[in-house]
Structures are given as C-alpha cells and as structure tokens.
mmCIF file of C-alpha atoms in Angstrom:
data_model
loop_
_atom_site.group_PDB
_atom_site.id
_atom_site.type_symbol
_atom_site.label_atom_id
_atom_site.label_comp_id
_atom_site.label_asym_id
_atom_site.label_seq_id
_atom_site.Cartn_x
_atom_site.Cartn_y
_atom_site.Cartn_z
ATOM 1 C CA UNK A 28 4.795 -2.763 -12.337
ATOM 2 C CA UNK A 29 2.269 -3.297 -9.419
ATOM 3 C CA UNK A 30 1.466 -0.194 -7.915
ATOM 4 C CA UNK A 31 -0.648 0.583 -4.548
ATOM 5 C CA UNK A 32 -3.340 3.126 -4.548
ATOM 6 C CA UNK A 33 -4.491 4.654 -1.532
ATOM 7 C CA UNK A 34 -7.278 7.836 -1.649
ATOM 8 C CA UNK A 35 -8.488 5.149 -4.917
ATOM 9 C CA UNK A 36 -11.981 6.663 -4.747
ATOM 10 C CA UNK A 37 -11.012 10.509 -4.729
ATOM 11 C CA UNK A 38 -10.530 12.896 -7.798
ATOM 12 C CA UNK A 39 -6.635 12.187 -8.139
ATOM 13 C CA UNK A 40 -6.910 8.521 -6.963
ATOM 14 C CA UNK A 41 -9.518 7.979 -9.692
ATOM 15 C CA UNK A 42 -7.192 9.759 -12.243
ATOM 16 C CA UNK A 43 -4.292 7.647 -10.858
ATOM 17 C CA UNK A 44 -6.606 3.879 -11.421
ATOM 18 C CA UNK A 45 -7.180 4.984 -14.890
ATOM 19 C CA UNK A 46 -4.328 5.864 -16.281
ATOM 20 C CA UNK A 47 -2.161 3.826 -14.488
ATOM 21 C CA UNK A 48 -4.426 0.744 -16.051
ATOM 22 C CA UNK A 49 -4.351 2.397 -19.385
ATOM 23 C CA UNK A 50 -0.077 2.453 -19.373
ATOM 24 C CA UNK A 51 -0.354 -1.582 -18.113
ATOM 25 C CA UNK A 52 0.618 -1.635 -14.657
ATOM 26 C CA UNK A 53 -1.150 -4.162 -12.059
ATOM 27 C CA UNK A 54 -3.213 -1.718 -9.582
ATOM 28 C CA UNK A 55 -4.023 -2.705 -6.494
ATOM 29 C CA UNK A 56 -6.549 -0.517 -4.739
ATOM 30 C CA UNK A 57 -7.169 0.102 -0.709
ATOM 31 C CA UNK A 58 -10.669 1.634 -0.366
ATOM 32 C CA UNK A 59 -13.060 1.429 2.698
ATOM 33 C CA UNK A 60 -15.762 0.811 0.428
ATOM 34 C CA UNK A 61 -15.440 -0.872 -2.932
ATOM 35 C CA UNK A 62 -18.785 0.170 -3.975
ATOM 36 C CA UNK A 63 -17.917 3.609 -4.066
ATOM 37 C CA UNK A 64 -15.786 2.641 -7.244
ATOM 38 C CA UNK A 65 -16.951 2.469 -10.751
ATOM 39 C CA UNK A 66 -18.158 -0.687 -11.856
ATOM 40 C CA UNK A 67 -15.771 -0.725 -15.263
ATOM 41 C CA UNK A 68 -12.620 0.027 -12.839
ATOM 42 C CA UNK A 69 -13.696 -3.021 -10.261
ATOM 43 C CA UNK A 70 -12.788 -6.126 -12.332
ATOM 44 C CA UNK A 71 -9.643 -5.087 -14.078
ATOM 45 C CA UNK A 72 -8.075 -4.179 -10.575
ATOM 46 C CA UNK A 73 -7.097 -5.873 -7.550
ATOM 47 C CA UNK A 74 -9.550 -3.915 -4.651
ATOM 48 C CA UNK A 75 -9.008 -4.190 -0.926
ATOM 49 C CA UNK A 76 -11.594 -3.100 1.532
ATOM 50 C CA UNK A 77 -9.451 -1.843 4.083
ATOM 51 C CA UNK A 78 -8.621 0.324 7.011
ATOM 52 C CA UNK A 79 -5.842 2.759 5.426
ATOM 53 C CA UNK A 80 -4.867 3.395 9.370
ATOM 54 C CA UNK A 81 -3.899 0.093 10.515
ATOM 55 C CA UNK A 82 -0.788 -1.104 9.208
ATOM 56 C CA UNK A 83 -1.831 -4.818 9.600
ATOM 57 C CA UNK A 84 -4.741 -4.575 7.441
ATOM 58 C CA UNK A 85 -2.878 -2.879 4.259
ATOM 59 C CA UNK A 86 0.121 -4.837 4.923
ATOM 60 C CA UNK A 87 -1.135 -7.207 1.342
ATOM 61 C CA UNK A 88 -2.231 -4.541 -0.227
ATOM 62 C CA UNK A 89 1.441 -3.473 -0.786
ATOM 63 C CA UNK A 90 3.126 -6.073 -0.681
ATOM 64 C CA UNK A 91 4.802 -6.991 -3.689
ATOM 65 C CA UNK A 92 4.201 -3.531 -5.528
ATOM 66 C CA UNK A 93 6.729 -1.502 -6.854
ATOM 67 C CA UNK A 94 5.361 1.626 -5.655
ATOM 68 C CA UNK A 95 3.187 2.942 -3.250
ATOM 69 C CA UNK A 96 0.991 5.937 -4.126
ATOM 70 C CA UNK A 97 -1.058 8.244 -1.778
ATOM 71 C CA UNK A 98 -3.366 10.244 -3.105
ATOM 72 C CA UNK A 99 -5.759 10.882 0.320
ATOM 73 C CA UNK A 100 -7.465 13.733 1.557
ATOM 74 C CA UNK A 101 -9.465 15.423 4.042
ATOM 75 C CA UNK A 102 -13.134 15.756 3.392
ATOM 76 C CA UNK A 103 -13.437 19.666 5.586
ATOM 77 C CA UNK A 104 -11.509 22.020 6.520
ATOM 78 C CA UNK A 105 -11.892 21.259 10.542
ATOM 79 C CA UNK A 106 -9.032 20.068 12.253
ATOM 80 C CA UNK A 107 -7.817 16.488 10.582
ATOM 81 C CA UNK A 108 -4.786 13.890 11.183
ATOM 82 C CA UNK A 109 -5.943 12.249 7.954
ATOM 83 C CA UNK A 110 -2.468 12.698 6.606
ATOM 84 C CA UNK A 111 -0.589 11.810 9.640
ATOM 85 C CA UNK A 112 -2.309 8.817 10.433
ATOM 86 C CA UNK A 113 -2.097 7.585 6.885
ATOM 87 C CA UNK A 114 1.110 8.381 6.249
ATOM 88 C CA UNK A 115 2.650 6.515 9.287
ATOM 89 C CA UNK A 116 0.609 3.499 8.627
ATOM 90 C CA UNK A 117 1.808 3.147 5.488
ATOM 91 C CA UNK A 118 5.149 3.779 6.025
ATOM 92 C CA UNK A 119 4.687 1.125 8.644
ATOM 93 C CA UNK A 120 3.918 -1.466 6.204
ATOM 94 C CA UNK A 121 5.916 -0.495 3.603
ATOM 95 C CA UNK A 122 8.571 -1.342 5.505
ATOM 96 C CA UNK A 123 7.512 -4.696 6.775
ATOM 97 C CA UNK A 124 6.931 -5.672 3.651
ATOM 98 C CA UNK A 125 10.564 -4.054 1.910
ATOM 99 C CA UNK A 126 8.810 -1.725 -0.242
ATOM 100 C CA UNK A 127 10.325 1.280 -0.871
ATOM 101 C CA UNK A 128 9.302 3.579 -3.593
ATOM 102 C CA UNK A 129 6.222 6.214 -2.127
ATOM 103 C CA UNK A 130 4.962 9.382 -3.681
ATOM 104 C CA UNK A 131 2.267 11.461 -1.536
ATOM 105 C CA UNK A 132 0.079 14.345 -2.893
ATOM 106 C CA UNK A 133 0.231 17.254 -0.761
ATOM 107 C CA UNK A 134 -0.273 20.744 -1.798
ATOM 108 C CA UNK A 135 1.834 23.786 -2.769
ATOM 109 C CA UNK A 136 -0.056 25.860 -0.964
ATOM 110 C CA UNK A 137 1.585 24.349 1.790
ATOM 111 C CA UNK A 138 4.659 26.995 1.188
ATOM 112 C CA UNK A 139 5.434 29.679 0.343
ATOM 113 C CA UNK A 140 8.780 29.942 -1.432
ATOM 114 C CA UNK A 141 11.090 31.968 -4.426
ATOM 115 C CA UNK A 142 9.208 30.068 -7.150
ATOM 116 C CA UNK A 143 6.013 32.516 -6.006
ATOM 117 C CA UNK A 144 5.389 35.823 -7.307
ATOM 118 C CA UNK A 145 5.475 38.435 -4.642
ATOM 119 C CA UNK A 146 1.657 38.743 -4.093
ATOM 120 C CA UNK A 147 1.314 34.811 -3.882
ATOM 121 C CA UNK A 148 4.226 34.344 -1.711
ATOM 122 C CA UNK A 149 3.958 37.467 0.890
ATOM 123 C CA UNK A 150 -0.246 38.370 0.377
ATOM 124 C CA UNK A 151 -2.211 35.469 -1.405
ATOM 125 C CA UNK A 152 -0.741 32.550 1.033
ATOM 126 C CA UNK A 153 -0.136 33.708 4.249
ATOM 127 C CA UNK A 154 -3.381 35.881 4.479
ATOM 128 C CA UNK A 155 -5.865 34.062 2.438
ATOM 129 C CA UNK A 156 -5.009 30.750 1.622
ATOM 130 C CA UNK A 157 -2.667 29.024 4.376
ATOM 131 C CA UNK A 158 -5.346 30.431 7.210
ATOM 132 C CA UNK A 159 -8.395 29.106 5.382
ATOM 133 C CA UNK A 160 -6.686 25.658 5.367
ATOM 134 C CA UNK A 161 -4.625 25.830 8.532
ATOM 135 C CA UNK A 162 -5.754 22.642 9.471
ATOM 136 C CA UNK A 163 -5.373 20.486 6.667
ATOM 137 C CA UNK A 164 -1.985 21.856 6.032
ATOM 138 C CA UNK A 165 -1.006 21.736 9.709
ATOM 139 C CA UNK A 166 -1.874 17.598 8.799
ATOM 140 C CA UNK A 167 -0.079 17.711 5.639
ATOM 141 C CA UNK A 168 3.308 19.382 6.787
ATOM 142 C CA UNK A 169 3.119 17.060 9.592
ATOM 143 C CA UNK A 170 2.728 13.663 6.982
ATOM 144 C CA UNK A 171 5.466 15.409 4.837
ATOM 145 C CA UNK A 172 8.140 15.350 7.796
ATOM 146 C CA UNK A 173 6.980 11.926 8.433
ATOM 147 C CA UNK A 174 8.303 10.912 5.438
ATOM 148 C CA UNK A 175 11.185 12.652 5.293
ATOM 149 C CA UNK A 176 12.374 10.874 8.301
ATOM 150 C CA UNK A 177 11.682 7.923 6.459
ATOM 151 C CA UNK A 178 14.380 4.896 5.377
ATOM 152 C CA UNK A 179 12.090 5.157 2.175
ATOM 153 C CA UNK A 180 12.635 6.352 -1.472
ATOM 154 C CA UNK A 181 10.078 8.659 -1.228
ATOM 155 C CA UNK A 182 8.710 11.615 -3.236
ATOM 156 C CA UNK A 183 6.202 14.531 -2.394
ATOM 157 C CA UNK A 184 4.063 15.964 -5.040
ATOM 158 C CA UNK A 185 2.735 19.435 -4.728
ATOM 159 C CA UNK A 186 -0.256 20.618 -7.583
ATOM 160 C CA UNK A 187 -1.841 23.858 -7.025
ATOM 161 C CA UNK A 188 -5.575 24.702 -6.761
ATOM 162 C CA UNK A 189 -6.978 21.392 -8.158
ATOM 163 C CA UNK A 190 -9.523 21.367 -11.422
ATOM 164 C CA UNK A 191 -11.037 18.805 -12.885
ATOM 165 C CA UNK A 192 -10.239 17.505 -16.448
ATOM 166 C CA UNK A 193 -10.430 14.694 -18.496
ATOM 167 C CA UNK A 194 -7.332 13.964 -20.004
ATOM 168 C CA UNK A 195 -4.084 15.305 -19.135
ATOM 169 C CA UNK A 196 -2.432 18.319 -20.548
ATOM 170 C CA UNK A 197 -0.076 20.546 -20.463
ATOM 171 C CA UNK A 198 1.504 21.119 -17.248
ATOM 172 C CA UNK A 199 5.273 22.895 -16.055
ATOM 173 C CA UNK A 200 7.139 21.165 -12.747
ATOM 174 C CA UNK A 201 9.591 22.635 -10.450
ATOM 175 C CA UNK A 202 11.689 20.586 -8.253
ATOM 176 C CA UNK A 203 11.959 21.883 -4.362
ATOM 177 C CA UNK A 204 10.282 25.624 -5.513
ATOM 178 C CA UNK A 205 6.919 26.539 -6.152
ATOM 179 C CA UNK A 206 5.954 26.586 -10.050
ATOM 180 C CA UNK A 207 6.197 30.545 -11.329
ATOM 181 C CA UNK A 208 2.356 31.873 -11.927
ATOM 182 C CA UNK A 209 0.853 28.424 -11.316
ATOM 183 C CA UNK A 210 -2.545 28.600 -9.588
ATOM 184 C CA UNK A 211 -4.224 25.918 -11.135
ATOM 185 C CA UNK A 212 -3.714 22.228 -11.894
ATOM 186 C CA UNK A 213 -5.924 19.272 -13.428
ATOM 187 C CA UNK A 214 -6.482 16.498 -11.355
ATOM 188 C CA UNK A 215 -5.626 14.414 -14.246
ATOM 189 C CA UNK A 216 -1.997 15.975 -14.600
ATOM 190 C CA UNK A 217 -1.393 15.316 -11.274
ATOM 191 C CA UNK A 218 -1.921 11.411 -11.700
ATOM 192 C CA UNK A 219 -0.285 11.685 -15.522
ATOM 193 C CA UNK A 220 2.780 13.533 -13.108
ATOM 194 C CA UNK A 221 2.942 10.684 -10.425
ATOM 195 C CA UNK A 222 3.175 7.882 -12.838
ATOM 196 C CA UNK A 223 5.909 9.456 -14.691
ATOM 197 C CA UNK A 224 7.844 9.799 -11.455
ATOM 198 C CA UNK A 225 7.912 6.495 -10.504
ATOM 199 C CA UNK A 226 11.030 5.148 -12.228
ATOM 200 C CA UNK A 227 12.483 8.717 -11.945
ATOM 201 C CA UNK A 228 15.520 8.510 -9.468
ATOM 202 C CA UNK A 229 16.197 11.498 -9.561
ATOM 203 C CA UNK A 230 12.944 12.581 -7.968
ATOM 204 C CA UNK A 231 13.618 10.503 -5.021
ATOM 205 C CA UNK A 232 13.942 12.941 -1.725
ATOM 206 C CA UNK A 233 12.484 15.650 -3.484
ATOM 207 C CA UNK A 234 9.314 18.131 -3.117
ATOM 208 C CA UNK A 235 8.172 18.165 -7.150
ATOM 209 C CA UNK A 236 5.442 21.172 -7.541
ATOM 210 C CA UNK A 237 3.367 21.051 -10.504
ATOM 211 C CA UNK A 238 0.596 23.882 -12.320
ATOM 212 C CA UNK A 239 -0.938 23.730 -15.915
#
C-alpha cells in the first residue's frame, strides 16, 4: 500500500518510515525540511518538502495512498493550533483527492475515563498532567473533533507517556477507554500499532489507546 506520513521527522513519524518500509509499503513523506531526515531513509522513500498547512501543497503527497498517517506534534507546551491546523488541511486534501483512510496520534492523557485507576483518573490527570499540557491538549481535542466530523474513515490513536525504544514490544490496546495501569508506551509500538490498524475496519470511528 502507499501510505502518507506527516510529523516524518519526529520520534513516532521516524518509527512509522521504518517500519512501514521494512513491512513493503510505498511511503511517501511530507517534511518541511528533507535534510532533517536520515540519509539511509531518503532514497528508498518518496519525500515532499512541504507546507503540512496548506492543503494545495500536500494535495500529491496523498494522492493515490491508501492511508494517511499523522504523527505531528507540538514542539512546547505554549499555546499551539499545530493540531488544528494540520488536521483540517489534511482532511482538506484528503478529500479532494478521495482518500479516505486517516489515523492521528493524539494522547490519552487527553481523558480521563473508566479504563483509569482512581488516582490517574480523579488526581494524576486533572491536577498534574491535563494542566501542565492544557494547551497542547486544548489543540489536540480540538483536531480530534475535527475529525470526527469528518466524511472520512478515520481512526485516533492514543499512547501514554511516550519512551523511546528500538524495536517494538509488548504492548495492551483498549478501544474507546483508557488502557488499565498504562503510563508508558514506546514510540516504536505506537508506529508497530498504526500500521496494524490500517486494514482494520473495525477500528474505523474509534479512539484506540495503547501502553506497554
């Protein structure tokens, strides 16, 4: 399958370029800079220089692809639209170019829901975490009703606290819930879970939250 990558040069999007190469698929990658990408990643992938918030200038970059993957971020915690503005400009011209299937990182610490022990759901979230990244998941929540209102097949992935690893492992999902004691996950088993998802329909419309 050809897959878009967008957030190519970030922990996960890195992750996602590897492995997605490594399984076969065609990856074509939207990155401001191209230099900022390793040099054994450039030539066995199709990279774009362009501005992820204008619909006209990604518009190639997905066209043709199977899926669409977002994998961007905020670089502080100061007030962002990062996700907003990304998220409707690829929607944008996903659309235009009758592409349906999306998956967007966003973060479980977004919510706090049943799948949470007490302290994470009623002391660790609302006092610590969710006001120490108010802003980027004021963004976030925002880009994740975006796509909801969506025509598209679209699916939000939620890892906790994000680690950096190598190779996959073992990691537990839960589908619309929080996963039960999961404070951590590998950047690389969040790509290894987005892949996966792909040709899972039954993902489509769904909030999938994922810990090691």
């Amino acid at each position: 399958m050809k897959l878009a990558v967008f957030g190519a040069t970030g922990g996960i999007g890195l992750q996602l370029l590897r492995q997605a190469l490594d399984r076969g698929h065609e990856v074509a990658a939207a990155v401001r800079d191209a230099s900022r990408l390793p040099a054994e990643l450039r030539g066995r992938l199709d990279v774009v220089e362009a501005d992820v918030m204008d619909p006209d200038a990604i518009l190639p970059v997905v066209k043709g692809c199977g899926a669409v993957l977002s994998a961007l971020g905020a670089r502080d915690r100061g007030p962002s639209t990062v996700h907003t503005a990304s998220t409707s400009s690829i929607i944008q011209a996903m659309t235009r170019a009758r592409v349906r299937r999306m998956l967007l990182v966003s973060a479980s610490g977004l919510v706090a829901d049943a799948g949470d022990g007490f302290l994470i759901r009623y002391v660790l979230k609302p006092l610590f975490v969710q006001p120490l990244l108010r802003h980027s998941y004021t963004d976030l929540a925002r880009a994740e009703e975006m796509l909801r209102a969506s025509a598209l097949d679209w699916t939000i992935v939620r890892p906790s606290r994000l680690l950096d690893a190598e190779r996959p492992g073992r990691y537990r999902t839960a589908r619309d819930l929080n996963v039960r004691r999961g404070l951590s996950t590998t950047r690389a088993d969040v790509a290894h879970c987005m892949l996966g998802l792909i040709d899972d329909p039954s993902s489509i419309g769904h909030a999938v939250s994922l810990a090691s």
